[in-house]
Short mmCIF file of C-alpha atoms and ligand atoms in Angstrom, two decimals:
data_model
loop_
_atom_site.label_atom_id
_atom_site.label_comp_id
_atom_site.label_asym_id
_atom_site.label_seq_id
_atom_site.Cartn_x
_atom_site.Cartn_y
_atom_site.Cartn_z
CA UNK A 50 80.69 103.97 112.38
CA UNK A 51 81.46 107.34 110.84
CA UNK A 52 79.40 108.67 107.90
CA UNK A 53 79.59 106.09 105.12
CA UNK A 54 82.00 106.81 102.29
CA UNK A 55 80.64 103.81 100.41
CA UNK A 56 77.06 102.54 100.48
CA UNK A 57 76.10 99.43 98.56
CA UNK A 58 72.42 98.55 98.33
CA UNK A 59 70.80 95.44 96.88
CA UNK A 60 73.66 94.81 94.50
CA UNK A 61 73.18 91.82 92.24
CA UNK A 62 75.18 90.31 89.42
CA UNK A 63 74.05 87.67 86.96
CA UNK A 64 75.78 86.04 84.06
CA UNK A 65 74.26 83.79 81.46
CA UNK A 66 76.22 80.73 80.52
CA UNK A 67 74.91 78.38 77.77
CA UNK A 68 71.36 79.54 78.38
CA UNK A 69 71.59 79.11 82.18
CA UNK A 70 71.29 82.12 84.45
CA UNK A 71 74.10 82.27 86.99
CA UNK A 72 73.35 84.28 90.12
CA UNK A 73 76.77 85.43 91.27
CA UNK A 74 75.59 88.10 93.73
CA UNK A 75 72.17 88.59 95.28
CA UNK A 76 70.91 91.36 97.58
CA UNK A 77 74.32 92.63 98.71
CA UNK A 78 74.01 95.65 101.03
CA UNK A 79 76.66 97.17 103.27
CA UNK A 80 78.31 100.47 104.20
CA UNK A 81 81.93 101.39 104.77
CA UNK A 82 82.58 104.41 106.98
CA UNK A 83 85.26 106.99 106.22
CA UNK A 84 88.59 105.63 107.45
CA UNK A 85 87.11 102.22 108.14
CA UNK A 86 88.62 98.89 107.02
CA UNK A 87 86.02 96.26 106.21
CA UNK A 88 87.02 92.66 105.50
CA UNK A 89 85.18 90.59 102.92
CA UNK A 90 85.74 86.87 103.44
CA UNK A 91 84.41 83.62 102.05
CA UNK A 92 85.65 80.60 100.16
CA UNK A 93 86.93 80.88 96.64
CA UNK A 94 83.99 81.29 94.26
CA UNK A 95 81.77 83.07 96.79
CA UNK A 96 81.78 86.32 94.77
CA UNK A 97 84.28 88.51 96.65
CA UNK A 98 86.13 89.71 93.57
CA UNK A 99 82.85 90.37 91.78
CA UNK A 100 81.79 92.64 94.67
CA UNK A 101 85.15 94.44 94.72
CA UNK A 102 85.12 94.97 91.00
CA UNK A 103 81.43 95.95 90.88
CA UNK A 104 82.01 98.64 93.48
CA UNK A 105 84.63 100.25 91.22
CA UNK A 106 82.59 99.41 88.12
CA UNK A 107 85.37 97.28 86.71
CA UNK A 108 82.43 94.93 86.14
CA UNK A 109 78.90 96.23 85.57
CA UNK A 110 76.47 95.30 88.35
CA UNK A 111 73.18 93.80 87.06
CA UNK A 112 71.14 95.82 89.58
CA UNK A 113 71.48 97.78 92.77
CA UNK A 114 73.09 100.95 93.98
CA UNK A 115 76.70 101.90 94.75
CA UNK A 116 77.06 105.35 96.29
CA UNK A 117 80.52 106.79 96.84
CA UNK A 118 80.70 109.97 98.90
CA UNK A 119 77.09 110.72 97.99
CA UNK A 120 77.44 110.09 94.23
CA UNK A 121 75.60 107.19 92.62
CA UNK A 122 78.27 105.42 90.58
CA UNK A 123 76.07 102.99 88.69
CA UNK A 124 74.62 105.71 86.48
CA UNK A 125 77.87 107.47 85.57
CA UNK A 126 79.04 107.58 81.97
CA UNK A 127 82.51 106.23 81.26
CA UNK A 128 84.03 109.72 81.19
CA UNK A 129 82.37 110.63 84.51
CA UNK A 130 83.59 107.32 85.94
CA UNK A 131 87.12 108.09 84.73
CA UNK A 132 87.01 111.33 86.72
CA UNK A 133 85.81 109.49 89.85
CA UNK A 134 88.33 106.66 89.49
CA UNK A 135 91.46 108.27 91.06
CA UNK A 136 89.63 108.44 94.38
CA UNK A 137 89.09 104.67 94.28
CA UNK A 138 91.88 102.22 93.57
CA UNK A 139 92.20 98.45 93.27
CA UNK A 140 95.11 96.34 94.49
CA UNK A 141 95.21 92.99 92.70
CA UNK A 142 95.94 89.56 94.09
CA UNK A 143 98.68 88.56 91.72
CA UNK A 144 101.44 91.15 91.70
CA UNK A 145 103.17 89.40 88.80
CA UNK A 146 100.24 89.26 86.41
CA UNK A 147 99.18 92.82 87.18
CA UNK A 148 102.56 94.50 86.47
CA UNK A 149 103.55 94.72 82.80
CA UNK A 150 106.95 93.09 82.16
CA UNK A 151 107.69 95.52 79.34
CA UNK A 152 107.24 98.74 81.29
CA UNK A 153 109.63 100.22 83.84
CA UNK A 154 108.28 100.59 87.36
CA UNK A 155 108.30 104.35 86.73
CA UNK A 156 106.10 103.93 83.65
CA UNK A 157 103.74 101.61 85.54
CA UNK A 158 103.44 103.98 88.47
CA UNK A 159 102.90 107.12 86.39
CA UNK A 160 100.45 105.58 83.91
CA UNK A 161 97.33 106.46 85.95
CA UNK A 162 98.52 110.03 86.50
CA UNK A 163 99.20 110.41 82.80
CA UNK A 164 95.72 109.14 81.88
CA UNK A 165 94.28 111.65 84.34
CA UNK A 166 96.46 114.43 82.86
CA UNK A 167 98.02 115.16 86.25
CA UNK A 168 101.38 116.98 86.39
CA UNK A 169 104.36 117.17 84.04
CA UNK A 170 106.33 114.01 83.34
CA UNK A 171 108.92 115.15 85.87
CA UNK A 172 106.27 115.77 88.55
CA UNK A 173 104.68 112.40 87.84
CA UNK A 174 108.00 110.62 88.25
CA UNK A 175 108.51 112.47 91.53
CA UNK A 176 105.13 111.19 92.77
CA UNK A 177 106.09 107.67 91.72
CA UNK A 178 109.32 107.90 93.73
CA UNK A 179 107.43 109.18 96.73
CA UNK A 180 104.90 106.33 96.48
CA UNK A 181 107.76 103.83 96.34
CA UNK A 182 109.23 105.32 99.49
CA UNK A 183 105.82 105.03 101.18
CA UNK A 184 105.96 101.27 100.62
CA UNK A 185 109.60 101.08 101.82
CA UNK A 186 111.18 100.63 98.40
CA UNK A 187 113.99 102.85 97.06
CA UNK A 188 112.86 105.66 94.73
CA UNK A 189 115.37 104.56 92.07
CA UNK A 190 113.28 101.42 91.54
CA UNK A 191 111.49 103.58 88.92
CA UNK A 192 114.21 102.63 86.42
CA UNK A 193 113.86 98.89 86.91
CA UNK A 194 111.44 96.17 85.72
CA UNK A 195 108.98 94.04 87.71
CA UNK A 196 110.90 90.79 87.17
CA UNK A 197 113.86 92.22 89.07
CA UNK A 198 111.80 92.19 92.28
CA UNK A 199 110.63 89.45 94.66
CA UNK A 200 106.93 88.60 95.09
CA UNK A 201 106.66 90.71 98.24
CA UNK A 202 108.39 93.67 96.57
CA UNK A 203 106.13 93.36 93.53
CA UNK A 204 103.09 93.55 95.78
CA UNK A 205 104.59 96.68 97.36
CA UNK A 206 104.90 98.11 93.84
CA UNK A 207 101.23 97.23 93.26
CA UNK A 208 100.35 99.15 96.43
CA UNK A 209 102.55 102.09 95.37
CA UNK A 210 100.76 102.19 92.03
CA UNK A 211 97.44 102.54 93.86
CA UNK A 212 98.90 105.30 96.07
CA UNK A 213 100.25 107.54 93.29
CA UNK A 214 96.73 108.81 92.64
CA UNK A 215 96.23 109.69 96.33
CA UNK A 216 93.02 107.65 96.62
CA UNK A 217 90.59 107.80 99.54
CA UNK A 218 89.25 104.30 99.03
CA UNK A 219 91.09 101.09 98.19
CA UNK A 220 89.82 97.63 97.32
CA UNK A 221 92.62 95.23 98.26
CA UNK A 222 91.70 91.91 96.62
CA UNK A 223 93.57 89.07 98.35
CA UNK A 224 96.68 91.27 98.43
CA UNK A 225 98.79 88.67 100.24
CA UNK A 226 97.33 85.36 99.01
CA UNK A 227 99.99 84.89 96.33
CA UNK A 228 102.84 85.56 98.79
CA UNK A 229 104.88 83.25 101.01
CA UNK A 230 103.47 83.06 104.53
CA UNK A 231 106.66 84.68 105.88
CA UNK A 232 106.07 87.76 103.69
CA UNK A 233 102.31 88.02 104.25
CA UNK A 234 102.57 89.65 107.69
CA UNK A 235 105.00 92.31 106.41
CA UNK A 236 102.67 93.34 103.61
CA UNK A 237 99.62 93.36 105.90
CA UNK A 238 101.48 95.50 108.42
CA UNK A 239 102.49 97.87 105.65
CA UNK A 240 98.87 98.16 104.50
CA UNK A 241 97.72 98.79 108.04
CA UNK A 242 100.35 101.50 108.59
CA UNK A 243 99.48 103.20 105.31
CA UNK A 244 95.78 102.98 106.08
CA UNK A 245 96.27 104.69 109.42
CA UNK A 246 98.79 107.24 108.21
CA UNK A 247 96.79 108.25 105.14
CA UNK A 248 93.33 107.77 106.68
CA UNK A 249 92.37 105.37 103.89
CA UNK A 250 89.03 103.63 103.68
CA UNK A 251 89.43 100.03 102.61
CA UNK A 252 87.59 96.92 101.49
CA UNK A 253 90.01 94.11 102.29
CA UNK A 254 89.19 90.86 100.51
CA UNK A 255 90.52 87.48 101.64
CA UNK A 256 89.45 83.83 101.58
CA UNK A 257 91.23 83.48 104.92
CA UNK A 258 89.58 84.82 108.09
CA UNK A 259 92.94 84.64 109.90
CA UNK A 260 94.40 87.23 107.51
CA UNK A 261 91.77 89.92 108.03
CA UNK A 262 91.55 89.75 111.82
CA UNK A 263 94.24 92.33 112.59
CA UNK A 264 93.56 94.82 109.86
CA UNK A 265 89.75 95.04 109.77
CA UNK A 266 87.32 96.99 111.92
CA UNK A 267 84.39 94.95 110.66
CA UNK A 268 84.01 91.78 108.63
CA UNK A 269 81.46 90.69 106.03
CA UNK A 270 81.12 86.92 105.51
CA UNK A 271 79.98 85.92 102.03
CA UNK A 272 78.75 82.55 100.79
CA UNK A 273 77.60 81.80 97.25
CA UNK A 274 77.00 85.47 96.54
CA UNK A 275 74.93 86.18 99.67
CA UNK A 276 75.98 87.88 102.90
CA UNK A 277 75.81 85.45 105.83
CA UNK A 278 77.08 87.65 108.63
CA UNK A 279 78.41 91.16 109.31
CA UNK A 280 79.99 92.08 112.64
CA UNK A 281 82.73 94.14 114.26
CA UNK A 282 85.94 92.08 113.99
CA UNK A 283 86.48 91.47 117.69
CA UNK A 284 82.92 90.23 118.04
CA UNK A 285 82.97 88.09 114.93
CA UNK A 286 86.02 86.18 116.13
CA UNK A 287 84.86 85.87 119.73
CA UNK A 288 81.15 85.24 119.12
CA UNK A 289 80.48 84.17 115.56
CA UNK A 290 76.74 83.67 115.10
CA UNK A 291 76.39 82.09 111.68
CA UNK A 292 77.16 78.37 111.19
CA UNK A 293 79.24 79.20 108.10
CA UNK A 294 81.41 81.71 110.00
CA UNK A 295 81.83 79.15 112.78
CA UNK A 296 82.98 76.54 110.30
CA UNK A 297 85.46 78.96 108.70
CA UNK A 298 86.83 79.94 112.10
CA UNK A 299 87.18 76.38 113.33
CA UNK A 300 89.35 75.63 110.30
CA UNK A 301 91.98 78.21 111.38
CA UNK A 302 94.86 76.37 113.06
CA UNK A 303 95.20 77.40 116.71
CA UNK A 304 98.60 78.59 117.94
CA UNK A 305 97.95 76.46 121.03
CA UNK A 306 97.65 72.82 119.91
CA UNK A 307 96.08 71.81 123.25
CA UNK A 308 93.33 74.41 123.11
CA UNK A 309 89.91 72.77 123.16
CA UNK A 310 88.28 73.14 119.77
CA UNK A 311 84.98 72.29 118.47
CA UNK A 312 86.11 71.67 114.92
CA UNK A 313 83.48 71.66 112.24
CA UNK A 314 85.10 70.81 108.97
CA UNK A 315 83.19 72.10 105.96
CA UNK A 316 82.31 69.12 103.82
CA UNK A 317 82.22 69.21 100.05
CA UNK A 318 82.53 72.22 97.79
CA UNK A 319 80.63 75.44 97.41
CA UNK A 320 77.64 74.72 95.10
CA UNK A 321 77.53 76.06 91.56
CA UNK A 322 75.88 79.47 91.03
CA UNK A 323 73.98 77.74 88.20
CA UNK A 324 72.21 75.54 90.70
CA UNK A 325 72.01 77.21 94.13
CA UNK A 326 70.21 75.34 96.95
CA UNK A 327 66.66 76.53 97.68
CA UNK A 328 66.01 78.47 100.88
CA UNK A 329 69.27 79.11 102.70
CA UNK A 330 72.08 78.62 100.17
CA UNK A 331 74.36 77.25 102.90
CA UNK A 332 72.00 74.45 103.93
CA UNK A 333 73.66 71.65 101.91
CA UNK A 334 76.79 72.05 104.04
CA UNK A 335 75.30 73.38 107.26
CA UNK A 336 75.67 71.14 110.33
CA UNK A 337 72.63 72.85 111.90
CA UNK A 338 70.24 72.74 108.92
CA UNK A 339 66.57 71.99 109.57
CA UNK A 340 63.93 71.03 106.98
CA UNK A 341 62.64 74.63 107.11
CA UNK A 342 66.02 75.87 105.85
CA UNK A 343 65.12 74.55 102.40
CA UNK A 344 61.94 76.64 102.33
CA UNK A 345 62.90 80.00 103.76
CA UNK A 346 65.48 82.45 102.45
CA UNK A 347 66.85 83.94 105.69
CA UNK A 348 66.95 87.74 105.91
CA UNK A 349 70.10 89.45 107.11
CA UNK A 350 68.84 90.65 110.51
CA UNK A 351 70.51 92.66 113.23
CA UNK A 352 70.74 90.39 116.28
CA UNK A 353 72.75 92.64 118.56
CA UNK A 354 73.87 96.21 117.85
CA UNK A 355 75.91 96.20 114.64
CA UNK A 356 75.90 92.39 114.35
CA UNK A 357 73.87 90.92 111.48
CA UNK A 358 73.26 87.31 110.50
CA UNK A 359 71.25 85.51 107.84
CA UNK A 360 70.11 82.33 109.58
CA UNK A 361 66.66 81.25 110.74
CA UNK A 362 67.96 79.57 113.87
CA UNK A 363 68.26 81.61 117.06
CA UNK A 364 68.89 78.61 119.30
CA UNK A 365 72.50 77.96 118.33
CA UNK A 366 74.30 80.17 120.87
N1 ADP B 477 82.65 86.54 83.60
C1 ADP B 477 82.08 85.53 84.28
N2 ADP B 477 81.18 84.71 83.70
C2 ADP B 477 80.59 83.71 84.39
N3 ADP B 477 80.85 83.44 85.69
C3 ADP B 477 81.74 84.22 86.31
C4 ADP B 477 82.40 85.30 85.67
N4 ADP B 477 83.24 85.90 86.56
C5 ADP B 477 83.10 85.21 87.72
N5 ADP B 477 82.20 84.21 87.58
C6 ADP B 477 81.78 83.27 88.61
O1 ADP B 477 81.34 84.01 89.72
C7 ADP B 477 81.59 83.31 90.92
C8 ADP B 477 82.28 84.23 91.88
O2 ADP B 477 83.56 84.56 91.38
P1 ADP B 477 84.52 85.56 92.14
O3 ADP B 477 83.83 86.86 92.33
O4 ADP B 477 85.81 85.57 91.41
O5 ADP B 477 84.68 84.84 93.55
P2 ADP B 477 85.85 84.93 94.64
O6 ADP B 477 86.62 86.18 94.40
O7 ADP B 477 85.13 84.92 95.96
O8 ADP B 477 86.67 83.68 94.46
C9 ADP B 477 82.39 82.08 90.54
O9 ADP B 477 81.49 80.98 90.49
C10 ADP B 477 82.91 82.41 89.17
O10 ADP B 477 83.10 81.24 88.42
S1 SF4 B 478 69.29 79.02 107.91
FE1 SF4 B 478 69.48 76.82 108.32
S2 SF4 B 478 70.92 76.05 106.78
FE2 SF4 B 478 71.12 78.29 106.82
S3 SF4 B 478 72.77 78.66 108.23
FE3 SF4 B 478 70.91 78.76 109.45
S4 SF4 B 478 70.61 76.68 110.24
FE4 SF4 B 478 72.12 76.54 108.58
MG1 MG B 479 88.66 86.51 94.11
#
């Protein structure tokens, strides 16, 4: 990995709901190198969005450190954070909800530049047109409204909005989950092209391991607010080490229906953050759980170079 652009250390997030403490994130640590694309996967409710938003301080972390290009973000005042923000952009899951129906695409795309006081209104509009062309939409879309576009086009507009500020780092939060399967590949390919062309660093969030495979250099697997496994993509898919990752992978339909599969279907739902299992939080659904798993909180340990897992069992390979 190149020098980290983003370093997250021991990030935690708690909420209190009706007197009960909810642990949404616990002990989250990872780095993202300059120009690297890191996937963040896990079932719905595992805390992916909370990580993405905490990194950009769209939610306040309860504890821990987030360093971006050497600057600690958690201590910045709101005006300092506003100055840092153009370098870091967020692409939202739902391209309909995130684009105002009352603003033209031009107004939506130039809003961030205006807040930052960048350029004249003519220059800002020119940047908006250029961003639209980068996502393969016509520049004259600036005069139209979001409802005039399809879901896939709206997500392209969401990406263009992030690009107008020329960011170095993007959090893409389930950017294709709201789209038809037929459109998903187009938008992922577009993101991959842009990432390579612009040298972007990216945290790519998805509940679906199949979606991140082709775009990510490394993948982080999250369960109930804890990291279960981190590995280079190729290795994670070929040799998953953690029982949770294995279960997620075995749920992906194979293109070859005759391929032998050792399917482990995840039973039940992810537990509530109000009442997490003791020891290993995955144990209530883990096919390999031992009595000791209820006693010991597994550390995230490096098993082979660059491959980390949080599981006490080493006899599962
Ligand atoms: N403001 C909040 N107050 C209380 N709980 C929250 C809040 N925001 C998120 N959560 C809870 O945090 C957990 C993780 O949510 P989220 O980060 O959205 O997960 P994901 O993106 O992986 O689906 C969920 O259990 C969710 O209900
Ligand atoms: S520590 Fe135990 S419960 Fe947790 S993943 Fe490993 S075997 Fe399963
Ligand atoms: Mg989410």
